[in-house]
Every structure is written in C-alpha cells, then in structure tokens.
Coordinates of N, CA and C and ligand atoms in Angstrom, one line a residue:
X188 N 30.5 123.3 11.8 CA 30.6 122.4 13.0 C 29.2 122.2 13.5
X189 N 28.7 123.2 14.1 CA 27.3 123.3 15.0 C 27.1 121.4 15.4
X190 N 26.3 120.8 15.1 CA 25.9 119.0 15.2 C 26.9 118.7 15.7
X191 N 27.9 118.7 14.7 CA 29.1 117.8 15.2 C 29.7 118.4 16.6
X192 N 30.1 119.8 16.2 CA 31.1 119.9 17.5 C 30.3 119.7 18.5
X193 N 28.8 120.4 18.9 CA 28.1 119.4 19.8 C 28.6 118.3 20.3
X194 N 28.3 117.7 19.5 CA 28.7 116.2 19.3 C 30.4 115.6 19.9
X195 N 31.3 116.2 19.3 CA 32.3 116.2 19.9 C 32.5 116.4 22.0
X196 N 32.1 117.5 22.3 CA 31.8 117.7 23.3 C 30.8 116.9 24.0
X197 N 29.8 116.2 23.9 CA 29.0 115.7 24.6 C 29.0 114.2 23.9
X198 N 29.7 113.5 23.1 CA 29.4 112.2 22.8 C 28.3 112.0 22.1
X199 N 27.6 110.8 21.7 CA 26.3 110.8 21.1 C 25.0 111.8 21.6
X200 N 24.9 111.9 23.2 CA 23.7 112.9 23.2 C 23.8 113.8 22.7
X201 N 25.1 114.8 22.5 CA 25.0 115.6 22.5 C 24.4 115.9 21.0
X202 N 24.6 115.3 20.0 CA 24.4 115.1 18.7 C 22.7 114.7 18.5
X203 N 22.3 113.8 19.4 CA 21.0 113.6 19.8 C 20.2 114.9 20.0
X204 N 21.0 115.7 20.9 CA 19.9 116.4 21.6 C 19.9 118.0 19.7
X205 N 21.1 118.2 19.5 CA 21.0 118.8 18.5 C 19.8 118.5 17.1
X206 N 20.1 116.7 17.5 CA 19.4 116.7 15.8 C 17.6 116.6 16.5
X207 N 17.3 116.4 17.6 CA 15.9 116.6 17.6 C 15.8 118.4 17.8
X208 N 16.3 119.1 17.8 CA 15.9 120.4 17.3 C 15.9 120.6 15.8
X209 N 17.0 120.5 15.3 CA 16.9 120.3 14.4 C 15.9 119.5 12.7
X210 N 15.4 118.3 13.3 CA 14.4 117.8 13.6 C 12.8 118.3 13.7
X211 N 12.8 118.8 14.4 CA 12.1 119.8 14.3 C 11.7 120.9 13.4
X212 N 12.5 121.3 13.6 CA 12.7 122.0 12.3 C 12.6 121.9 11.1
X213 N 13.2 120.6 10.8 CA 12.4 120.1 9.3 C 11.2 119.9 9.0
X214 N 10.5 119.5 10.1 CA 9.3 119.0 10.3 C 8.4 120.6 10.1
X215 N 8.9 121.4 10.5 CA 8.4 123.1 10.3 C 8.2 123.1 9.0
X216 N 9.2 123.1 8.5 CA 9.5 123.3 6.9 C 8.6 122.5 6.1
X217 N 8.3 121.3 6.6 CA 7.4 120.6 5.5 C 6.3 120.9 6.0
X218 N 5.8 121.6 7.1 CA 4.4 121.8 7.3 C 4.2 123.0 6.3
X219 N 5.1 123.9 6.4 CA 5.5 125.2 5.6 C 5.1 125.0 3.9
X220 N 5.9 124.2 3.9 CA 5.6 123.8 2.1 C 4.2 122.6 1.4
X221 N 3.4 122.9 3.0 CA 2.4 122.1 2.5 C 1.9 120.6 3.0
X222 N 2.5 120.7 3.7 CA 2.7 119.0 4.5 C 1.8 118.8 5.1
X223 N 0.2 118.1 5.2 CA -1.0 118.7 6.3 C -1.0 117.2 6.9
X224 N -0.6 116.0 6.5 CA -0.9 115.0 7.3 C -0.4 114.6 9.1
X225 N -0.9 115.3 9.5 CA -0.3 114.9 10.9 C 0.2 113.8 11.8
X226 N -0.2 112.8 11.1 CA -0.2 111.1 11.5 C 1.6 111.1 10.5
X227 N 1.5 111.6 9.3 CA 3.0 111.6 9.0 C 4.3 112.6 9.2
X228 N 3.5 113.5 9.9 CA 4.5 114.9 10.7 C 5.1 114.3 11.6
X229 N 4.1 113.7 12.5 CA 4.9 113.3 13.9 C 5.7 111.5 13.8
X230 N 5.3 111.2 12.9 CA 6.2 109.8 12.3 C 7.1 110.2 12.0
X231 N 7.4 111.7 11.2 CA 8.8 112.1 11.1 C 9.7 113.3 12.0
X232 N 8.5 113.6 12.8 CA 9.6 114.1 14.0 C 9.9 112.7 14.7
X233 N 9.6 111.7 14.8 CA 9.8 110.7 15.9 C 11.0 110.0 15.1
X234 N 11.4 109.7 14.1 CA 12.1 109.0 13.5 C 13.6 109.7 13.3
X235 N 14.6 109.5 14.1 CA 16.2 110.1 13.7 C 16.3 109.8 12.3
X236 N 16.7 110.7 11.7 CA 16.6 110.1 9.9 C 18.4 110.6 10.3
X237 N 19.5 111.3 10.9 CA 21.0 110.9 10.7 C 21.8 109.1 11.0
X238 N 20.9 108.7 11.7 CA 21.1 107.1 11.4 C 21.0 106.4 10.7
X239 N 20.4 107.0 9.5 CA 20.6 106.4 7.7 C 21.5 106.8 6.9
X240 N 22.1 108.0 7.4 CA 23.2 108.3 6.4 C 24.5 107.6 7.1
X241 N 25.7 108.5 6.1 CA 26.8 108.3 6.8 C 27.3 109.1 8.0
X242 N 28.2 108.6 8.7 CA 28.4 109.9 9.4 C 28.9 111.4 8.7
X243 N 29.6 110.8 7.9 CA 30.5 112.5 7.5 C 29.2 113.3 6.6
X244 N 27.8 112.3 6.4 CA 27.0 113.6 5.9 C 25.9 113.6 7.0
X245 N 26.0 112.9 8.1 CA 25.2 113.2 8.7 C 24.6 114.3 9.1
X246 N 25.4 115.7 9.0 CA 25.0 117.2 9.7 C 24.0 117.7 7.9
X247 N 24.0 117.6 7.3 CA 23.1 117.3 6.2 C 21.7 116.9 5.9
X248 N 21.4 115.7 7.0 CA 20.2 115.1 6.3 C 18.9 115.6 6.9
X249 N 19.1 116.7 7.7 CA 17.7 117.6 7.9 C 17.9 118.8 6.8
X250 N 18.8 119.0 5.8 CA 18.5 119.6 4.8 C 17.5 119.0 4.2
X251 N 16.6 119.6 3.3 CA 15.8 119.4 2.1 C 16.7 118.6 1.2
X252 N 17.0 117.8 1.2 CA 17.8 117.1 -0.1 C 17.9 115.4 -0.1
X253 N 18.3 115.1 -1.2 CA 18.6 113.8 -1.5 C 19.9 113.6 -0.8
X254 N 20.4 112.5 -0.6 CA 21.6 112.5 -0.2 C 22.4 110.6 -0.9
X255 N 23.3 110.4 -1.2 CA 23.9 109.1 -1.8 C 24.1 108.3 0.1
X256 N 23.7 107.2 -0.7 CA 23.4 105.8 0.4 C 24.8 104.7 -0.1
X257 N 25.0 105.0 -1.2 CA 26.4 104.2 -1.6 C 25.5 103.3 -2.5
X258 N 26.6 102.0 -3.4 CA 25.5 101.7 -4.9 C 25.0 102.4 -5.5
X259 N 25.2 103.7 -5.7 CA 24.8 104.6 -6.6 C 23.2 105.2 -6.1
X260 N 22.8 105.1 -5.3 CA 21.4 105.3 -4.7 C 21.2 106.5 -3.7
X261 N 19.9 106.8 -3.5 CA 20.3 107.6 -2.5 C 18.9 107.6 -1.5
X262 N 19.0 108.2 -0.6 CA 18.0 108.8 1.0 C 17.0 109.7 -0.1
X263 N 15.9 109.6 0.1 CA 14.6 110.5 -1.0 C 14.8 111.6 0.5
X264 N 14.6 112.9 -0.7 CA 14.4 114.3 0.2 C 13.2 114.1 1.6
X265 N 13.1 114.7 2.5 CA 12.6 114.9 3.1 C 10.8 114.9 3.1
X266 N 10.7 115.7 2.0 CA 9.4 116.7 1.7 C 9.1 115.5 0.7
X267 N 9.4 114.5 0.0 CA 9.4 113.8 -1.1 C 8.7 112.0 0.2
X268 N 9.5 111.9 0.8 CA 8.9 110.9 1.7 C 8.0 111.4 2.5
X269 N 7.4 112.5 2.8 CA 6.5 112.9 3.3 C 4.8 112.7 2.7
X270 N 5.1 113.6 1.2 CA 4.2 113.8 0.6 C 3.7 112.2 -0.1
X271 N 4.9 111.6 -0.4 CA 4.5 110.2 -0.7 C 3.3 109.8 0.4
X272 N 4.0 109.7 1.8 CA 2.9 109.4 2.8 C 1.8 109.7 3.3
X273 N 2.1 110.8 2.8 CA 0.6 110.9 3.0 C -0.7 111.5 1.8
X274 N -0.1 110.9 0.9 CA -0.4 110.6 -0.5 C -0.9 109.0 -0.7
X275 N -0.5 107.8 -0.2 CA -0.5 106.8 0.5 C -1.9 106.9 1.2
X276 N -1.5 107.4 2.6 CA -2.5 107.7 3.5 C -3.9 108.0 3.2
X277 N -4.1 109.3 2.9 CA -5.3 109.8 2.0 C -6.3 109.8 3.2
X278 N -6.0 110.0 4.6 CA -6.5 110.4 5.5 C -6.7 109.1 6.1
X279 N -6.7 107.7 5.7 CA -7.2 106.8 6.5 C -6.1 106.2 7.3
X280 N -6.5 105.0 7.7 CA -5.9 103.8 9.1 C -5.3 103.3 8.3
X281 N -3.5 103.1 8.1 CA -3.4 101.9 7.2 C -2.8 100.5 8.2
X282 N -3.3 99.6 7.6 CA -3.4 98.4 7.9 C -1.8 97.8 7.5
X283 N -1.7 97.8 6.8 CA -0.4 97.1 5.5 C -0.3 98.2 4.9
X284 N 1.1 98.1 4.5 CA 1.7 98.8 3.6 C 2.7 98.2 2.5
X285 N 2.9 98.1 1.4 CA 4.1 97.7 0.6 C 5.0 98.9 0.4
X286 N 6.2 98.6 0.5 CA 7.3 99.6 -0.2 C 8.3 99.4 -0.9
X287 N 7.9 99.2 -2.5 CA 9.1 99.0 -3.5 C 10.5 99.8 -3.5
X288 N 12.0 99.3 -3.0 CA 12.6 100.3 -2.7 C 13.2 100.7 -1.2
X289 N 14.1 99.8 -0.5 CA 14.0 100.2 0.8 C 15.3 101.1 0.8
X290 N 15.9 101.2 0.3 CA 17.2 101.7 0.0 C 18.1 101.5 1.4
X291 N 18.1 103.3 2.4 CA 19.2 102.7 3.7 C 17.7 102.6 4.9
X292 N 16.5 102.4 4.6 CA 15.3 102.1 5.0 C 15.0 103.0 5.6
X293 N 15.1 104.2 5.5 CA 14.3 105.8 6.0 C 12.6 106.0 5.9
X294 N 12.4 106.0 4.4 CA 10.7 105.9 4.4 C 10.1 104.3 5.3
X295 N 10.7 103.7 5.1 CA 10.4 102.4 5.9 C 10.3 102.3 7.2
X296 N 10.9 103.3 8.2 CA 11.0 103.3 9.1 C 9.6 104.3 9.7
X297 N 9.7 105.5 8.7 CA 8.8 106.2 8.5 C 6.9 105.4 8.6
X298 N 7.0 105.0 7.5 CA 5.2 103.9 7.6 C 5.7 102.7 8.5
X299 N 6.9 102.6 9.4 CA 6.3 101.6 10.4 C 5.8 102.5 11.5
X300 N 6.2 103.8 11.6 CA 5.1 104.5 12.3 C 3.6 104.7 12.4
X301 N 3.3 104.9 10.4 CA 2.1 105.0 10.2 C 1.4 104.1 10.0
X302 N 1.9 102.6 9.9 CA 0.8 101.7 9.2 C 1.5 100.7 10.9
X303 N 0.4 99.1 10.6 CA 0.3 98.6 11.5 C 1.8 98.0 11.1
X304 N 1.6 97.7 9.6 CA 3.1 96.4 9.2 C 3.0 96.9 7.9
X305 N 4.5 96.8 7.4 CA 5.3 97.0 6.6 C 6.3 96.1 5.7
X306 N 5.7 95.8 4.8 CA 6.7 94.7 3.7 C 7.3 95.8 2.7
X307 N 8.5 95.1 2.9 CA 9.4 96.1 2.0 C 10.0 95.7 1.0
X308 N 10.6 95.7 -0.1 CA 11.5 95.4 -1.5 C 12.7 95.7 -1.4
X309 N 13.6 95.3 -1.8 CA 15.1 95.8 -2.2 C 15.5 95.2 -3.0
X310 N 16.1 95.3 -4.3 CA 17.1 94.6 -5.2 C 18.3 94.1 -5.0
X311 N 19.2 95.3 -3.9 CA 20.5 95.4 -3.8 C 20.5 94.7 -2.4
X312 N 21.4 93.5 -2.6 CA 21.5 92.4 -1.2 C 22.4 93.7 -0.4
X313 N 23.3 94.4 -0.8 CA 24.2 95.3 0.4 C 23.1 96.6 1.0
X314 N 21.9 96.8 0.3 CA 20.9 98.0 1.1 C 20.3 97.0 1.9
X315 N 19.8 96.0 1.6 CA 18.6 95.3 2.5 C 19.5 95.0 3.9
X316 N 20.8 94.3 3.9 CA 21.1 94.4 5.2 C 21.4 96.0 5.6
X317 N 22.0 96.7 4.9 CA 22.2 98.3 5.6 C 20.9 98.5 6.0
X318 N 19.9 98.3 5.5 CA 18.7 98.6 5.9 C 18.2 97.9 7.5
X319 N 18.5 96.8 7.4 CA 17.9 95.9 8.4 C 18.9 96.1 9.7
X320 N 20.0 96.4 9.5 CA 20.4 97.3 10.9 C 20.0 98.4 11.4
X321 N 19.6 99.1 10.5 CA 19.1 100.7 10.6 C 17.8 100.6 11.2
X322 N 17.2 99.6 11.0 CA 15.4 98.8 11.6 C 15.9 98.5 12.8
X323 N 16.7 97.8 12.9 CA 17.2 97.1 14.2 C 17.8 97.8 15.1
X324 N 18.6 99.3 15.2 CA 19.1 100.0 16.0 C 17.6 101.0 16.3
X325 N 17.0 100.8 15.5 CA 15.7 101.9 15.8 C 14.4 100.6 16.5
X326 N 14.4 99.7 17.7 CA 14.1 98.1 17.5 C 13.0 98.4 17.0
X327 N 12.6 99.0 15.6 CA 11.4 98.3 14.8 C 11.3 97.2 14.5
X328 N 10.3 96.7 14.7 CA 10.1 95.7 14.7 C 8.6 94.9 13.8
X329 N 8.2 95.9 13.1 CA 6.6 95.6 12.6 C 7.2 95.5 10.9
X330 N 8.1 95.5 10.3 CA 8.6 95.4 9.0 C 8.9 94.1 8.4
X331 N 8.8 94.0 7.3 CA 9.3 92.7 6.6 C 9.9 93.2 5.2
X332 N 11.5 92.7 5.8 CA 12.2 93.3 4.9 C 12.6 92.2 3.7
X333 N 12.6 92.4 2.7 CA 13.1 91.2 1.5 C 13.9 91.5 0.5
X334 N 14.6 90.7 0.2 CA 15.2 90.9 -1.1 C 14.8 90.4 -2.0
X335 N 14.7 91.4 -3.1 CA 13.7 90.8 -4.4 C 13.6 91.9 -5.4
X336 N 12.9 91.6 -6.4 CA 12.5 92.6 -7.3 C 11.5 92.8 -7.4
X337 N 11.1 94.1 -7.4 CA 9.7 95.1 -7.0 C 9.2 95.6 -8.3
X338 N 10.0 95.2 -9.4 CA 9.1 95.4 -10.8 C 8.2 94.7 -11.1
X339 N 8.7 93.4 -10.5 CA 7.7 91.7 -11.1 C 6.8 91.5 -10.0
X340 N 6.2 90.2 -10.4 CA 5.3 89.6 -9.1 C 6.2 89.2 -8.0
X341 N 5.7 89.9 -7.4 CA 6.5 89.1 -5.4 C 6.7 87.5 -5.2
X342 N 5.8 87.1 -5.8 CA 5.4 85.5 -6.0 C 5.1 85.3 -4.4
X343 N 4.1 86.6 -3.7 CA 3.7 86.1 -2.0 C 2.1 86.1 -1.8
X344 N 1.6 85.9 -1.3 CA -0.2 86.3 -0.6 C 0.1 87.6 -0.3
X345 N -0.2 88.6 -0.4 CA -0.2 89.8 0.2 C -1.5 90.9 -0.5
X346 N -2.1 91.5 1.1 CA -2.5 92.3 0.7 C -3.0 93.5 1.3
X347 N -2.6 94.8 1.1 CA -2.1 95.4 1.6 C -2.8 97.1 1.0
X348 N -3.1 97.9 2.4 CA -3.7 98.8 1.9 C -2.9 100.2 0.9
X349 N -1.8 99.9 1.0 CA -0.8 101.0 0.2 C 0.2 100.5 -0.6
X350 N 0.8 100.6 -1.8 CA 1.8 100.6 -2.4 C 2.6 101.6 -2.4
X351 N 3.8 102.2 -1.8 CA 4.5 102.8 -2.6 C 6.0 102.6 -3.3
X352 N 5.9 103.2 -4.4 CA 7.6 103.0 -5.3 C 8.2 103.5 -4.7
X353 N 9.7 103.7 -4.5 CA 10.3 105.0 -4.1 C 11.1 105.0 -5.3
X354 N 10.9 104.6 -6.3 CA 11.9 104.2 -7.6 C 11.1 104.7 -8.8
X355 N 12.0 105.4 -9.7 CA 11.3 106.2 -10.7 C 11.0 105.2 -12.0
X356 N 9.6 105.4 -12.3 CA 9.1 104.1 -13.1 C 8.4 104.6 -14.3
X357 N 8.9 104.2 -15.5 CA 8.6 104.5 -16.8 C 7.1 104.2 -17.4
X358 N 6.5 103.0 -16.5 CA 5.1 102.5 -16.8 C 4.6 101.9 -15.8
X359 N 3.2 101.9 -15.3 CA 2.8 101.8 -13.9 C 3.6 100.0 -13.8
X360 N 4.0 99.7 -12.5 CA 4.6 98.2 -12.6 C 2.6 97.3 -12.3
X361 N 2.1 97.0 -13.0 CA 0.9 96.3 -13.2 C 0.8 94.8 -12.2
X362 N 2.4 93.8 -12.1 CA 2.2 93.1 -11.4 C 1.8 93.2 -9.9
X363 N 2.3 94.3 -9.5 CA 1.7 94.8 -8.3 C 0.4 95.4 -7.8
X364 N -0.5 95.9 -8.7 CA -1.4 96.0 -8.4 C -2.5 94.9 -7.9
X365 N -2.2 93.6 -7.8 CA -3.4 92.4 -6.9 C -3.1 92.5 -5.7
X366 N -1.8 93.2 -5.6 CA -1.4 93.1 -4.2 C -2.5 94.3 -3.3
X367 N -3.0 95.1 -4.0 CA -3.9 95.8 -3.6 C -5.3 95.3 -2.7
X368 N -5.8 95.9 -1.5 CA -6.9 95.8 -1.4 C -8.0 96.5 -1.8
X369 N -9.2 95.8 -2.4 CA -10.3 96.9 -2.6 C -10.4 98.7 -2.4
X370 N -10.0 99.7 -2.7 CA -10.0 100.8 -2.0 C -8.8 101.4 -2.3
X371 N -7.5 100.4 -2.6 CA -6.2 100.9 -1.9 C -5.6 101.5 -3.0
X372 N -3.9 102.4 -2.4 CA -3.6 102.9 -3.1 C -2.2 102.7 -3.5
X373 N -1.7 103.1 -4.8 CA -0.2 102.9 -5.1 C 0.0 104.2 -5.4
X374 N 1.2 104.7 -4.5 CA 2.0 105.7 -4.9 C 2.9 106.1 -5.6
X375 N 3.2 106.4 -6.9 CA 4.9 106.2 -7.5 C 5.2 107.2 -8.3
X376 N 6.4 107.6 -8.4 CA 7.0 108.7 -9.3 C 7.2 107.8 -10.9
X377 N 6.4 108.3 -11.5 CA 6.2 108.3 -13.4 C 6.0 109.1 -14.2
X378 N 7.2 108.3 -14.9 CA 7.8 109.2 -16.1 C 7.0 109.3 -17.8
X379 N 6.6 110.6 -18.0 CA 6.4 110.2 -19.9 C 7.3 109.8 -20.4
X380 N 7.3 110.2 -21.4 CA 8.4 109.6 -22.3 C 9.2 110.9 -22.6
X381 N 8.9 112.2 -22.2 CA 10.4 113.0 -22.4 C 10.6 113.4 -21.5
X382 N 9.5 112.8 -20.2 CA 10.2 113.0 -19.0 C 11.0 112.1 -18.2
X383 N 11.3 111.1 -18.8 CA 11.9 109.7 -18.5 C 13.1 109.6 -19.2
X384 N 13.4 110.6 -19.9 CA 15.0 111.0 -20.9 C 15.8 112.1 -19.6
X385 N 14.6 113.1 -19.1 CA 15.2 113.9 -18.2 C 15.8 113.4 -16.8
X386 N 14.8 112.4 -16.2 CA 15.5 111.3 -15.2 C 14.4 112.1 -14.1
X387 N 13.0 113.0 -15.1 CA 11.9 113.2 -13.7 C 11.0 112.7 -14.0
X388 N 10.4 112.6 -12.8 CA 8.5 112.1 -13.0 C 8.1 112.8 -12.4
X389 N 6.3 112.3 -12.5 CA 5.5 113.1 -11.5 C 4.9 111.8 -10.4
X390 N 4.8 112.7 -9.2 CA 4.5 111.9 -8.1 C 2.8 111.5 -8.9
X391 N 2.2 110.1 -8.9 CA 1.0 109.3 -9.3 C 0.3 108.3 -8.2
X392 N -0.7 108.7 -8.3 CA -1.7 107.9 -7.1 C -2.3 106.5 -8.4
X393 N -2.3 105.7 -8.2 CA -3.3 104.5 -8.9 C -4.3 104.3 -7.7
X394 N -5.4 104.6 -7.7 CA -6.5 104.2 -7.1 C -7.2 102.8 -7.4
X395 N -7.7 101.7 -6.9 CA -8.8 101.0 -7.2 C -10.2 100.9 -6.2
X396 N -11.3 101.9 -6.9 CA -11.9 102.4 -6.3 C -12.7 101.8 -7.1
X397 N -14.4 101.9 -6.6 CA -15.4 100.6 -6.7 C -15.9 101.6 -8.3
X398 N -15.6 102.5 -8.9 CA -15.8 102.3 -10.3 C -14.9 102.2 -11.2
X399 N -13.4 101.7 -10.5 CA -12.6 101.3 -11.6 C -11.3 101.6 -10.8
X400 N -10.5 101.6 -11.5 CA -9.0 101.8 -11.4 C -9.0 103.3 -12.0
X401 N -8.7 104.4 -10.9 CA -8.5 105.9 -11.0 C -7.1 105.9 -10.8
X402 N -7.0 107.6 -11.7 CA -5.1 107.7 -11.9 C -4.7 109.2 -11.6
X403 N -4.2 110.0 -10.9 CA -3.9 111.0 -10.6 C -3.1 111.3 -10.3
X404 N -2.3 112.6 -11.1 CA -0.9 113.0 -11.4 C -0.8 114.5 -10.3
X405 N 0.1 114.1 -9.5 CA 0.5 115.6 -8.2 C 1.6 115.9 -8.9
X406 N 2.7 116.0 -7.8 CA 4.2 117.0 -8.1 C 5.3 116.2 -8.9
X407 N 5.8 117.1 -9.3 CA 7.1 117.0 -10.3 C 8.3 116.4 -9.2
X408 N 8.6 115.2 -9.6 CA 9.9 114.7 -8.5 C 11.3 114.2 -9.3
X409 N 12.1 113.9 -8.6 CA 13.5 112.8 -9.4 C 13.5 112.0 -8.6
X410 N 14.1 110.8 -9.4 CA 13.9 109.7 -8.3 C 15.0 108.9 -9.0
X411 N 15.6 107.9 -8.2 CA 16.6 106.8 -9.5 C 15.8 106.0 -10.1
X412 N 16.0 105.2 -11.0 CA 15.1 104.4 -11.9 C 14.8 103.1 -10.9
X413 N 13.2 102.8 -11.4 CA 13.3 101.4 -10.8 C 13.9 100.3 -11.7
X414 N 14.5 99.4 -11.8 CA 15.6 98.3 -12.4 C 15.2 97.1 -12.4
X415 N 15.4 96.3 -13.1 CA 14.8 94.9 -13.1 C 16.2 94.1 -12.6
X416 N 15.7 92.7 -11.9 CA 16.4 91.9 -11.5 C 17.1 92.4 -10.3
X417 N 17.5 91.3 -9.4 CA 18.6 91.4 -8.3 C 20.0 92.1 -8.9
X418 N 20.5 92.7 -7.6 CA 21.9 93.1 -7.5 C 22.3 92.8 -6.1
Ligands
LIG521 N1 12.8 104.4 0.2 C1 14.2 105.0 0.1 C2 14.5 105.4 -1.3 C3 15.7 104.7 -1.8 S1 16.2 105.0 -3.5 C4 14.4 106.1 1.1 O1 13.6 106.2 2.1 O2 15.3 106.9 1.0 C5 15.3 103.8 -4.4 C6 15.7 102.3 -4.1 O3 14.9 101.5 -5.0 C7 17.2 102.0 -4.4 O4 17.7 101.4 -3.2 C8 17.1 101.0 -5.5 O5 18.1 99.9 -5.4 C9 15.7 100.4 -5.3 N2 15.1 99.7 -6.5 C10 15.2 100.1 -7.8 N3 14.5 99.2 -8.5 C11 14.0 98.2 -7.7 C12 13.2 97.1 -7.9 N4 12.8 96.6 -9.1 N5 12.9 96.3 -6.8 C13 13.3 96.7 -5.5 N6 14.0 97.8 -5.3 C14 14.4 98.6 -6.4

C-alpha cells in the first residue's frame, strides 16, 4: 500500500506529498552510488518521475529499475538517466541538448531542467504524444519534441552542446555527430559485438575536442536497441 493508500485517503496530494519523500530518497541513493552532479541531483529531485509511468506501477518508479512504457519500451533506471546527465554535462552550462529516444519523456523532462532547450527524437508516433502530455502536465515548455529517426540525419540546422542516445547502439550513429558543437558531447550506450548478442553496452562519451574526436568507455548498462525507421 504505503503511496497508494496515502493516496486513497488524501486524493492526489496525498500521493504527492508521499512521492516527494520518497523522491528524495532516490535522489540519496544516487548520491550514494556515486552521483556527484548537483545541477542533475536537484533536476531530479524537482522532476515527479510517477507521472511517466502507469498508475498501477506507479508506487515502483522510485525504485532503482527500468520499468515498460508500453510498445515494448521502457522508463531508463534512475541511476542510468542520471549518470547519462551528467556525463553529458561534464561540469559545464548546457546551452542545447539533443535526445535520441524520448520514450514516456522522463530524461527529457530531466535536461529541460539542465540545459536552456531541448530537441528530442522519437520513432514511435504513440510515445511522442505520451510524451508530449507528460511535457505538458509538467508546463515544460523549453523542448522540441519530433517524430523521427535518431539513427539517420535529422535533415534540421541544429546545433547543440550534448547528444544523448537513450537507445542501445551497435556503432556510434555518425550522422549525428555535425549536430555537435565544437567541444560537445555525445552520450550513448554501445555495444561490441558479443556484447550486442547479450542486449548490453557500455555507457560511451564521443568527444570533439580541438585535437580530434575522443572516445571514452564508463559503465556497463542495458538499454533497448536503437531501430531504424518510423513506427
Ligand atoms: N529517454 C527515455 C528512454 C526510453 S527507451 C527515458 O527517459 O526513459 C528508448 C527509446 O528510444 C524508445 O522509446 C525507442 O522507441 C526509442 N528509439 C529507438 N530507436 C530510435 C531511433 N532510431 N530514433 C528515435 N528513437 C528511437
């Protein structure tokens, strides 16, 4: 019970006032496990992340876990949109952000905290509007949500101090990288080749830094595959 029955008894606050403790709490946990960016701590204490699930898993989504969004997809763990961000971040101001992957728009909601504006991806025409309500009941407002495919060229002007995938990617997606500005960075979970049979990668920074394009491999993650083409 605990959330809910709250919740039962008090109506929406009361479920409110539960999940910002709760909330909190998670936010403990990721500091706990390593979490030092503070610009993306308090972007995720500020952000209700049970208004992306469903309700019946709502008492769930301050666990540490993945959770299904419907279309076979799912909400990235906690500690996984975190470390993304502030892997992204890398201590500076971001200006723009790209995000391949909006799914029920959680991390999205997340870097409209951290960055000024936020362009986002989606394949699946049914996440982009689940998404764009979920933006809209939270009235964010600094996002640009699209439907499209985030493997290929966007075919837009953009450019943007961060990339991130939230989609597990077999080979860096290369069309994306112009979208980069001088300095910036792309974030993505990639797979070798017998780690791309197991369905993990590792979290990868692409840098383009003024002696070249740098590559650095962090944590072991799962992610669903990134997919070519609309759905
Ligand atoms: N950012 C989300 C993660 C969603 S899961 C979160 O905060 O929880 C990954 C999403 O990537 C799925 O919704 C999937 O449909 C989408 N995706 C996969 N391949 C894609 C592509 N080529 N272009 C855009 N989105 C893609």
């Amino acid at each position: 019970m605990g959330a809910l029955g709250a919740g039962n008894r008090g109506g929406m606050s009361g479920i409110g006032m539960t999940s910002d403790r709760t909330r909190a709490r998670m936010v403990e946990r990721l500091r706990a496990e390593g979490i030092r960016d503070e610009v993306v701590l308090s972007a995720m204490t500020a952000i209700p992340r049970h208004i992306f699930v469903d309700e019946a898993l709502a008492i769930r989504v301050y666990d540490d876990v993945p959770l299904p969004i419907g279309h076979g997809q799912t909400i990235s763990q906690p500690w996984v949109v975190a470390r993304m961000s502030e892997l992204a971040r890398n201590g500076r101001t971001l200006d723009s952000v790209l995000e391949i992957g909006t799914g029920c728009g959680y991390q999205t909601a997340v870097l409209a905290k951290v960055a000024a504006t936020v362009y986002t991806v989606e394949r699946i025409g049914a996440l982009v509007n689940k998404a764009r309500r979920h933006l809209q009941s939270l009235k964010i407002r600094n996002v640009h949500l699209a439907h499209g495919d985030g493997s290929a060229d966007l075919g837009e002007a953009l450019a943007v101090d961060a990339i991130i995938v939230t989609a597990g990617a077999t080979h860096v997606p290369t069309p994306l990288l112009k979208y980069l500005k001088p300095g910036g960075r792309m974030v993505l979970p990639l797979s070798g080749s017998d780690e791309g049979e197991r369905g993990t990668q590792r979290l990868t920074v692409i840098e383009l830094g003024p002696a070249g394009v740098r590559e650095q491999t962090f944590d072991a993650v799962r992610f669903v595959p990134l997919l070519p083409g609309l759905a």
